[in-house]
XYZ file of C-alpha atoms in Angstrom:
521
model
C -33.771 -56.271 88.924
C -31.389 -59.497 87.679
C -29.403 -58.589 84.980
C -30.734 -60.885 82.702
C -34.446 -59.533 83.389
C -33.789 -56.518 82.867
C -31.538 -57.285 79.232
C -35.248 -59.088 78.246
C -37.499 -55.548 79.433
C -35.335 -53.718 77.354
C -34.963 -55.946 74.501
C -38.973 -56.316 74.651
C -39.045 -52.147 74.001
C -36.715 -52.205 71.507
C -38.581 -54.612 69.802
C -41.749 -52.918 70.224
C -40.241 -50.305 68.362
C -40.100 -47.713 72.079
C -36.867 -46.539 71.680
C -37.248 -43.561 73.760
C -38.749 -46.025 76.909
C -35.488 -48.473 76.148
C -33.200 -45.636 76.515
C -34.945 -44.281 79.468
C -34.259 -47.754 81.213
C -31.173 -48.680 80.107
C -29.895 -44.900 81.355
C -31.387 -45.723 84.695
C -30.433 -49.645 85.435
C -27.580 -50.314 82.747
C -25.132 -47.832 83.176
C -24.672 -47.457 86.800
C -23.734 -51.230 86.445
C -21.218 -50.830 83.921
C -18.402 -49.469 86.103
C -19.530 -51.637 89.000
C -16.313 -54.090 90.161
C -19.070 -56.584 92.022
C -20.836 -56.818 88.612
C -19.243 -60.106 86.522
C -17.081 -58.775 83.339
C -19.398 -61.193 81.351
C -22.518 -59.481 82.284
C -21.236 -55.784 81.770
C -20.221 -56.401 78.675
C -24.061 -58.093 77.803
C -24.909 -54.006 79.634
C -23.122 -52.190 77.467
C -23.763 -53.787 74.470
C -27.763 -53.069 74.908
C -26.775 -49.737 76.175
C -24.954 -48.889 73.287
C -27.644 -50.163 71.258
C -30.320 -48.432 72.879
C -28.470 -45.385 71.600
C -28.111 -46.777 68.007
C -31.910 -47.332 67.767
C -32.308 -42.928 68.130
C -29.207 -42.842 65.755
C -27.295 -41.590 68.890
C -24.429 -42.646 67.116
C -21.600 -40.759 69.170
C -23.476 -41.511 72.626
C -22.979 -45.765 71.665
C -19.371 -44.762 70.706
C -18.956 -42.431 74.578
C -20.012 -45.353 76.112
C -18.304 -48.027 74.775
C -14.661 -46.077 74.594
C -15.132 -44.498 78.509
C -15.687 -48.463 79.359
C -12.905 -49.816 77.577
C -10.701 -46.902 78.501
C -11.181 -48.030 82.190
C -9.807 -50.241 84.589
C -12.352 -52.801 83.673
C -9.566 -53.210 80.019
C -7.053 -55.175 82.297
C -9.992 -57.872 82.906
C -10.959 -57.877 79.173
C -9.918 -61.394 77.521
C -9.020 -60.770 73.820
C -12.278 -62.313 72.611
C -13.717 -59.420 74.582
C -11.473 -56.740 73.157
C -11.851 -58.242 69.586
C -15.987 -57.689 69.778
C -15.658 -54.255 71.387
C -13.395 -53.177 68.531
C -16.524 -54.120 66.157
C -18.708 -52.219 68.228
C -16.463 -49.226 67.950
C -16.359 -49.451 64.322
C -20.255 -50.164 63.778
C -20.328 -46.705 65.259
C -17.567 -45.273 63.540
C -19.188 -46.585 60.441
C -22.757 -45.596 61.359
C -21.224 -41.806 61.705
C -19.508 -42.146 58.314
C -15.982 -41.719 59.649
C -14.565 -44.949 56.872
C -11.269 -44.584 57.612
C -11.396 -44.831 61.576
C -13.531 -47.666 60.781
C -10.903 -49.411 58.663
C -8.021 -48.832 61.383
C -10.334 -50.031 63.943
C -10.990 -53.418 62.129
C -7.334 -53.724 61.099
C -6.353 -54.053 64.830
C -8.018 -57.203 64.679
C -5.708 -60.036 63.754
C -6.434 -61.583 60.333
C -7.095 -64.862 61.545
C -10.238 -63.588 63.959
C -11.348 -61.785 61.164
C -15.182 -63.001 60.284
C -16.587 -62.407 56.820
C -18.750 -59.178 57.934
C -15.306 -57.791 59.083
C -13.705 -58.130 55.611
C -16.854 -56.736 53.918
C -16.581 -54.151 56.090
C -12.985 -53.455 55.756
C -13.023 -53.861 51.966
C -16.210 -51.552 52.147
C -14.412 -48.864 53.956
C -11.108 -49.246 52.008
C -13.162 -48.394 48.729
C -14.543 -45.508 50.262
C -11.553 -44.091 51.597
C -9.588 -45.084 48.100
C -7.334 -47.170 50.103
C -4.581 -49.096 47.981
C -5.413 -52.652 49.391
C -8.966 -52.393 48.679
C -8.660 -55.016 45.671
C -6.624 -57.032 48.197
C -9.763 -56.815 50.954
C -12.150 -57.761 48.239
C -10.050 -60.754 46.869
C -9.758 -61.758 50.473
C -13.637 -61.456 50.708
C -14.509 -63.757 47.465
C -12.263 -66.396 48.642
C -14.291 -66.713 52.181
C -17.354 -65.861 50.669
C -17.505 -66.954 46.599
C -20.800 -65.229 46.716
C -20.173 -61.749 46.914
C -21.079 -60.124 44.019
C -20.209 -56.516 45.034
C -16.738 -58.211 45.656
C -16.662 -59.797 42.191
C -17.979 -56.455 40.396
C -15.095 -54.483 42.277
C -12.672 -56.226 41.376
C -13.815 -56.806 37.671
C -13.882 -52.825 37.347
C -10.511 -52.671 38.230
C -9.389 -54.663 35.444
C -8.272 -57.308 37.214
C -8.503 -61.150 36.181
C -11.189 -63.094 38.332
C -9.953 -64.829 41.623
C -10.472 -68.281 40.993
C -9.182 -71.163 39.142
C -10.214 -71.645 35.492
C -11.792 -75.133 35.953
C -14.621 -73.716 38.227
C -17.724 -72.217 36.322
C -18.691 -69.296 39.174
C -22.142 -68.113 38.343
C -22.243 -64.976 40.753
C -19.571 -64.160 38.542
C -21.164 -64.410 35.388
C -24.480 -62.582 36.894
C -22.336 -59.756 37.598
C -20.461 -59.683 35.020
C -23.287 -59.404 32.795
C -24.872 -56.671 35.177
C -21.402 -54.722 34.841
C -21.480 -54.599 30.866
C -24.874 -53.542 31.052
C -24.328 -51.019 32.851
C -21.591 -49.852 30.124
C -24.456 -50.604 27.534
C -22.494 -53.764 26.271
C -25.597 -55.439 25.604
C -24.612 -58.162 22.870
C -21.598 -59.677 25.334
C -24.112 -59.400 28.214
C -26.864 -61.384 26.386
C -23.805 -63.913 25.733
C -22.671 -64.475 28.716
C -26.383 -64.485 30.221
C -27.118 -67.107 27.494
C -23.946 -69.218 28.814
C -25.203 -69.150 31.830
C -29.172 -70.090 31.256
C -27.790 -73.064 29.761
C -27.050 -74.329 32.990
C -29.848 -72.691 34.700
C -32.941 -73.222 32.458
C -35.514 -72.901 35.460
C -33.781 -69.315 36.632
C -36.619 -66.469 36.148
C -33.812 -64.007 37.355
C -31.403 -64.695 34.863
C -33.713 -65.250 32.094
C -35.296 -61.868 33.253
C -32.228 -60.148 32.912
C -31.026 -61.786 29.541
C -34.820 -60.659 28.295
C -33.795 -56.977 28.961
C -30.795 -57.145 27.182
C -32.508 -58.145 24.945
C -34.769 -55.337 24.892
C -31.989 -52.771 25.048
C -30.721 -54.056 21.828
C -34.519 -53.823 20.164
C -35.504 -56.885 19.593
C -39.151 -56.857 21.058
C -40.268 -59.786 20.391
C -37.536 -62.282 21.278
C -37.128 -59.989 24.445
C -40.933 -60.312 25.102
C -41.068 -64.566 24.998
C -38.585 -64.403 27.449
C -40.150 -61.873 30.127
C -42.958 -64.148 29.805
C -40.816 -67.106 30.536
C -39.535 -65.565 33.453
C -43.073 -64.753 34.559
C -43.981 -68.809 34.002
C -40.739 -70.101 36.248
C -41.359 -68.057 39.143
C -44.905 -65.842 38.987
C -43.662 -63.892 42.208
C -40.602 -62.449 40.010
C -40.303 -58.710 40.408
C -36.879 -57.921 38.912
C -36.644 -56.453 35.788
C -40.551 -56.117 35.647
C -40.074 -52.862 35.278
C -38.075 -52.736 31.942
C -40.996 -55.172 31.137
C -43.750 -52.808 31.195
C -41.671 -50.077 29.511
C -41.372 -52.889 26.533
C -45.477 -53.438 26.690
C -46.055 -49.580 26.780
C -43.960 -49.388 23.536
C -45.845 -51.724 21.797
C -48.733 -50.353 22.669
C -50.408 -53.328 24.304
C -51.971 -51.376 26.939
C -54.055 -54.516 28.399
C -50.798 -56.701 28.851
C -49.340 -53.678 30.758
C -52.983 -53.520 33.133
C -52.560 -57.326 33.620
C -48.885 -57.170 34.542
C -49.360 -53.721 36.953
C -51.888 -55.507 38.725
C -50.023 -58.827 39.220
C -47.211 -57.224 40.678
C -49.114 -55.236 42.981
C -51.134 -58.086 43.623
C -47.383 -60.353 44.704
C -46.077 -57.114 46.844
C -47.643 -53.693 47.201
C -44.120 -52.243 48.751
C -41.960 -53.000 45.740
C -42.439 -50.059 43.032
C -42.576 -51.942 40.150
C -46.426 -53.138 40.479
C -46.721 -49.389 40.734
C -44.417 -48.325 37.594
C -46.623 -50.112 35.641
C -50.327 -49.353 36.911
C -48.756 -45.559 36.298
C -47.660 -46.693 32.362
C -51.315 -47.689 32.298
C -53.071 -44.708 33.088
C -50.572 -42.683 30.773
C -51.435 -45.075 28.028
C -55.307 -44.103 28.599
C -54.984 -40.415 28.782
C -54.854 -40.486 32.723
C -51.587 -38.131 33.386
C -52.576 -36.353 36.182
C -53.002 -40.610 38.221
C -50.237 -42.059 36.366
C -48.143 -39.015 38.083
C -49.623 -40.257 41.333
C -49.231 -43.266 41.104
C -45.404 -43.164 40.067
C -44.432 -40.794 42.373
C -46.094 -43.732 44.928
C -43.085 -45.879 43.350
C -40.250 -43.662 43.925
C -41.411 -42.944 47.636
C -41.653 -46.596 48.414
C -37.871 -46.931 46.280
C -35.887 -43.825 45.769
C -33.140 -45.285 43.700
C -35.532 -47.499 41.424
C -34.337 -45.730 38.181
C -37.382 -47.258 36.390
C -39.524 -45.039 38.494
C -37.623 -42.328 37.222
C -37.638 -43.291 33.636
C -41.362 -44.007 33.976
C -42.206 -40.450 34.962
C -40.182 -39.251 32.435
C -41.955 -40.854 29.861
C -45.075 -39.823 31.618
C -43.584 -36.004 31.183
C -43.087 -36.098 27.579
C -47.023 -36.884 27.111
C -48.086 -33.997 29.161
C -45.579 -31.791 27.211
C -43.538 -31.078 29.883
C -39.924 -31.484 28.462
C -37.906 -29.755 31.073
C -39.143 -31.870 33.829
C -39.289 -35.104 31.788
C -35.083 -34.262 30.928
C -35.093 -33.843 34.968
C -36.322 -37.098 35.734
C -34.371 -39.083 32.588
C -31.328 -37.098 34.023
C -31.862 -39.259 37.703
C -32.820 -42.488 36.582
C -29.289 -42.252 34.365
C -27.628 -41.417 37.370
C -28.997 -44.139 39.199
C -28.503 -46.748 36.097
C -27.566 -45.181 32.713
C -29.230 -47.809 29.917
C -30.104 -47.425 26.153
C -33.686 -46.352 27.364
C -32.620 -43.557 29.693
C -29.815 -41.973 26.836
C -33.135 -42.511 24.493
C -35.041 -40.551 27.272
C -32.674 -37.781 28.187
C -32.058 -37.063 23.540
C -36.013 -36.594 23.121
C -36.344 -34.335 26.336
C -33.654 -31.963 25.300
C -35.061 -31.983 21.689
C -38.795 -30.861 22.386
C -37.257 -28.540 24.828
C -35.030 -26.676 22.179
C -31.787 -27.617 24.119
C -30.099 -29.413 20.785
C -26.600 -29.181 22.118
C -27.725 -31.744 25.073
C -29.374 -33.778 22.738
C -26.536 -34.420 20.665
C -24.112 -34.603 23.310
C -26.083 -37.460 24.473
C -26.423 -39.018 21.296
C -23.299 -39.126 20.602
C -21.754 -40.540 23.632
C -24.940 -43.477 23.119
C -23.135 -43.822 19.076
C -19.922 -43.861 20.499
C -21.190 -46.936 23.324
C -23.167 -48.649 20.898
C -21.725 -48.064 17.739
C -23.846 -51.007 15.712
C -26.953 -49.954 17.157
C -29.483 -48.960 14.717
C -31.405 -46.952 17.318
C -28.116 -45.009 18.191
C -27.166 -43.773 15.002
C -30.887 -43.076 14.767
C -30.592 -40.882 17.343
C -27.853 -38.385 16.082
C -29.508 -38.007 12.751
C -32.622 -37.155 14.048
C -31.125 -34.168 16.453
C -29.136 -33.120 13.611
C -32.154 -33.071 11.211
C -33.415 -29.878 13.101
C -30.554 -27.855 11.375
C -30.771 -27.149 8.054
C -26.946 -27.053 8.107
C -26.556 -30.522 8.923
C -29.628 -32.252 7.010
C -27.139 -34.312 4.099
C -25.275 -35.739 7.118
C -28.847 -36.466 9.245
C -29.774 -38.438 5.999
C -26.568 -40.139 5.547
C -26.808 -41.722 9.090
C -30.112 -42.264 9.152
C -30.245 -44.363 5.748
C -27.196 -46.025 7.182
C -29.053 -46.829 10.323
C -32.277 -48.518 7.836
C -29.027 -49.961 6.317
C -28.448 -51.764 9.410
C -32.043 -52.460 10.719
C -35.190 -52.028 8.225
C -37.120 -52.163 11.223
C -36.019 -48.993 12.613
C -38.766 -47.502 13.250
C -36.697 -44.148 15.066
C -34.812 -43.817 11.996
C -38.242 -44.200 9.639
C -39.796 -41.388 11.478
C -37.269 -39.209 11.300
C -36.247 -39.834 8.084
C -39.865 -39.111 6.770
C -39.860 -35.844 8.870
C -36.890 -34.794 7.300
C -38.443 -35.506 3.455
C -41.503 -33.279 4.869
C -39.650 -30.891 6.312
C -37.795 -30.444 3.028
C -40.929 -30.548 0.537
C -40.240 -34.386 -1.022
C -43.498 -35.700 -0.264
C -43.063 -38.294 -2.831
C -39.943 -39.306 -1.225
C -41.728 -39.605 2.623
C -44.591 -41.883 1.469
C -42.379 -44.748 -0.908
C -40.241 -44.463 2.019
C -42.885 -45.473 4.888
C -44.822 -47.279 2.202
C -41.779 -49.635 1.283
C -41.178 -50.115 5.559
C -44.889 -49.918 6.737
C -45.212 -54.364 5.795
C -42.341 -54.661 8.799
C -43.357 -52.265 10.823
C -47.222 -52.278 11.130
C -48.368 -50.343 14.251
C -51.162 -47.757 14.461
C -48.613 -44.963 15.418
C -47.005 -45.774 11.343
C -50.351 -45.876 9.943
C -50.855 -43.000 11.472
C -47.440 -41.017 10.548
C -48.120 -42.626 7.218
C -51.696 -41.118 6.636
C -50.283 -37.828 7.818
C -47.897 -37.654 4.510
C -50.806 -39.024 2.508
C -52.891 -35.888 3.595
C -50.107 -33.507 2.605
C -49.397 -35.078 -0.532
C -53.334 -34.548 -1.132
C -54.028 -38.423 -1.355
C -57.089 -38.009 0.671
C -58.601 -41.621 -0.153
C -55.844 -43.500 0.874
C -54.936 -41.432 3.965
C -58.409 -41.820 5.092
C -58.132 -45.617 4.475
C -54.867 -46.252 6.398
C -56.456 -43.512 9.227
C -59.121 -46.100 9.545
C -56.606 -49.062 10.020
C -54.923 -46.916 12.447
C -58.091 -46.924 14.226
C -59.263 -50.483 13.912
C -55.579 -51.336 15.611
C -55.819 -48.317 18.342
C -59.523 -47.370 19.021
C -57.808 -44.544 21.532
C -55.356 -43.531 18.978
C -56.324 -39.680 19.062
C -54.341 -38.143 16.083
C -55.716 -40.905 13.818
C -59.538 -39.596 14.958
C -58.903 -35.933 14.517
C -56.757 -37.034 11.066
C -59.719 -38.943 9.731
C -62.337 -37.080 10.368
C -60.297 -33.564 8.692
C -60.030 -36.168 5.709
C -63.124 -36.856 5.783
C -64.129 -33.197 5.977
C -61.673 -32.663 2.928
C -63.342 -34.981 0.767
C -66.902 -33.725 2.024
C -66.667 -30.290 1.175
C -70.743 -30.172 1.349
C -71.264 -30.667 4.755
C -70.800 -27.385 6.200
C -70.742 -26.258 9.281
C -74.319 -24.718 11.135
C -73.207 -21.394 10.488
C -72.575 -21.959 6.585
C -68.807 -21.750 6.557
C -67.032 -24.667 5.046
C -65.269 -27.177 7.002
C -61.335 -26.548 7.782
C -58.973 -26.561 5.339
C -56.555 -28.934 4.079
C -54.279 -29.948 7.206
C -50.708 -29.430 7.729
C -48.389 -31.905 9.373
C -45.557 -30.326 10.990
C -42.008 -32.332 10.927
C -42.317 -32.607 14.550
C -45.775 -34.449 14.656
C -43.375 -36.908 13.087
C -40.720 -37.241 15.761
C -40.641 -39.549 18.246
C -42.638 -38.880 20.822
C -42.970 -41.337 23.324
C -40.385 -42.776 25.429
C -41.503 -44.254 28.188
């Protein structure tokens, strides 16, 4: 069979995904050719190369690598050009890097001289380098952005080390912004993130991505509603727009708008069925309608399809807390943060470890969130409310929780927790002027709710029963305002009794940690 025929048979059963056929046929034709002296140089290279790659395609990794070193180790090196040499030396280290040996990958590479050197072999050096925690792994990366400006993973590296950014200060490099912003998010700076994102918008008005990524800085930092218009901007530039959509649904599921996150799930899945986010949020969906058991499914669908989507993660988590499974909710808060630690994960990870008992987490946690956002409502929010379940520590939960209202009025984790904290210490009074004088700027059915709760235990069954019923007209499916309405109603019925001629139940008791908050997804 001519060479080249044969290169095409196997090519055609690589392609056809019949590895084990290729192999077969490359083991039988190719490598009796390779050592062959009446067989051209140019065409036993073109052998081994699908030979080798034959063996790559079964991940028979240190097979490719036999091959290639027992040909180059030959006689057949003194015919080699140094063209020839230079690719086989890639070769050697795609298989050196496919076997995870980094640092025989590096010296491989380095025997190429720098001015050969294409960009994939400086990405790969500087890749290897990093691993291997060579010293001139900055110097590989700087080398990298100035052949290829583009590189973000370049531009992050070398932004983590501290060091200044590699080009001149007349030109505006937006990769470099991008990641810049994506690098203080990832250290929760979300204020200099959003600034820099907003910097860069300016220029780029019609960019869903970066207008998708300012919106969940945005969220991070709690404000909904700006953080909302500009999700849906996002959405309106470019309709296909998957990234960040997951943060997105997370923001719909917390306000509650359980049709926006049905419309957005089934978008996304309807634009691509393999990404997870269409998934994340079909799963929010069903958890939003009492449907556990398929939201589980359905989000464990997401992770399969992308193991380090740390949305997925956060999603179940959420998903966890509502079928009062805290240990495995902290479990799946505890990956997503290792994947991508946000606000929303720390937030995650504090209420797992509270309704499982484990305070010491919690307030680890909280604190390191206080100590990375230390003007965040939300974060001082969160240390008061684990230290409101001592008794011990209750003057200093109040202190920082006032001072978190202080900061934000609309704070709705420090309203909750500073109401459970009045109830938990018998000031009623003191609960209901305090949701009563934040209900105007915070008006959800989850606060009517909480609100009508006090109302009951302070025995001011009218007007519980009255903001039950608002509760209701807001959230028809809002469970805990049906079953607190109709013990109201029961309350203020005492007549209608029961078939069996015992009176109704008696007056309800809220416990501090109906008040907590507990939903996170």
């Amino acid at each position: 069979m001519a060479t080249q025929s044969l290169l095409d048979e196997i090519q055609q059963l690589l392609d056809s995904e019949l590895c084990e056929s290729a192999l077969q046929l490359a083991e039988l034709e190719c490598k009796p050719r390779l050592h062959d002296p009446h067989v051209p140089i140019p065409e036993r290279l073109a052998l081994l190369r699908t030979y080798s790659r034959c063996h790559s395609s079964l991940n028979q990794h240190s097979a490719s690598l036999h091959a290639i070193t027992e040909f180059v180790s030959g006689p057949t090196r003194a015919q080699l050009s140094s063209e020839d040499l230079e690719q086989i030396v890639r070769d050697i280290s795609d298989a050196r890097w496919a076997l995870g040996e980094h640092d025989l990958c590096l010296a491989q590479l380095r025997q190429i001289p720098r001015r050969h050197r294409t960009v994939r072999d400086v990405a790969r050096m500087a890749r290897c380098a990093e691993l291997v925690h060579s010293s001139d792994a900055r110097d590989l990366y700087k080398e990298l952005l100035v052949r290829q400006p583009n590189a973000t993973e370049a531009y992050a590296f070398v932004h983590s080390r501290g060091a200044g950014a590699p080009f001149d200060g007349s030109t505006r490099h937006d990769v470099a912004s991008i990641t810049m912003a994506r690098t203080m998010m990832r250290r929760l700076e979300y204020k200099a993130a959003a600034s820099e994102l907003q910097r860069l918008a300016r220029r780029h008005r019609s960019n869903a991505h970066v207008v998708a990524l300012h919106a969940t800085c945005l969220f991070m930092l709690d404000d909904v509603r700006q953080s909302r218009i500009l999700y849906e901007r996002a959405r309106a530039l470019d309709p296909m727009l998957m990234h960040e959509m997951g943060a997105y649904s997370a923001l719909l599921m917390q306000e509650n708008d359980a049709h926006a996150v049905y419309a957005l799930g089934s978008q996304l899945l309807r634009t691509d069925q393999t990404r997870p986010e269409g998934w994340t949020a079909m799963a929010r969906f069903l958890a939003m309608t009492g449907q556990t058991q398929e939201a589980l499914a359905l989000v464990w669908k997401a992770q399969a399809l992308a193991p380090s989507c740390a949305a997925a993660y956060c999603a179940e988590g959420g998903i966890q807390l509502l079928c009062e499974c805290p240990e495995e909710a902290a479990k799946m808060y505890a990956k997503a943060h290792a994947l991508e630690p946000t606000a929303q994960t720390y937030r995650g990870l504090i209420t797992s470890y509270v309704q499982n008992g484990e305070h010491k987490f919690a307030y680890s946690y909280a604190k390191q969130l206080v100590e990375l956002m230390p003007q965040n409502a939300r974060a001082l929010a969160a240390v008061g409310s684990v230290l409101a379940h001592s008794a011990e520590s209750h003057a200093k939960a109040v202190r920082l929780l006032e001072s978190a209202l202080a900061q934000d009025p609309r704070c709705t984790d420090a309203i909750v927790a500073l109401a459970s904290l009045h109830v938990t210490n018998n000031r009623l009074s003191d609960a209901v002027s305090l949701l009563e004088r934040h209900l105007v700027e915070n008006e959800t059915d989850d606060m009517y709710t909480r609100y009508a709760d006090v109302l009951t235990l302070a025995n001011e069954l009218p007007k519980a029963a009255a903001n039950y019923a608002v509760a209701l007209e807001m959230n028809p499916s809002n469970e805990r305002a049906k079953t607190g309405y109709e013990r109201v109603d029961r309350l203020m019925h005492p007549s209608a009794e029961s078939d069996d001629g015992e009176p109704g139940e008696g007056e309800p008791e809220v416990e501090p940690s109906d008040m907590s908050d507990d939903d996170m997804l």
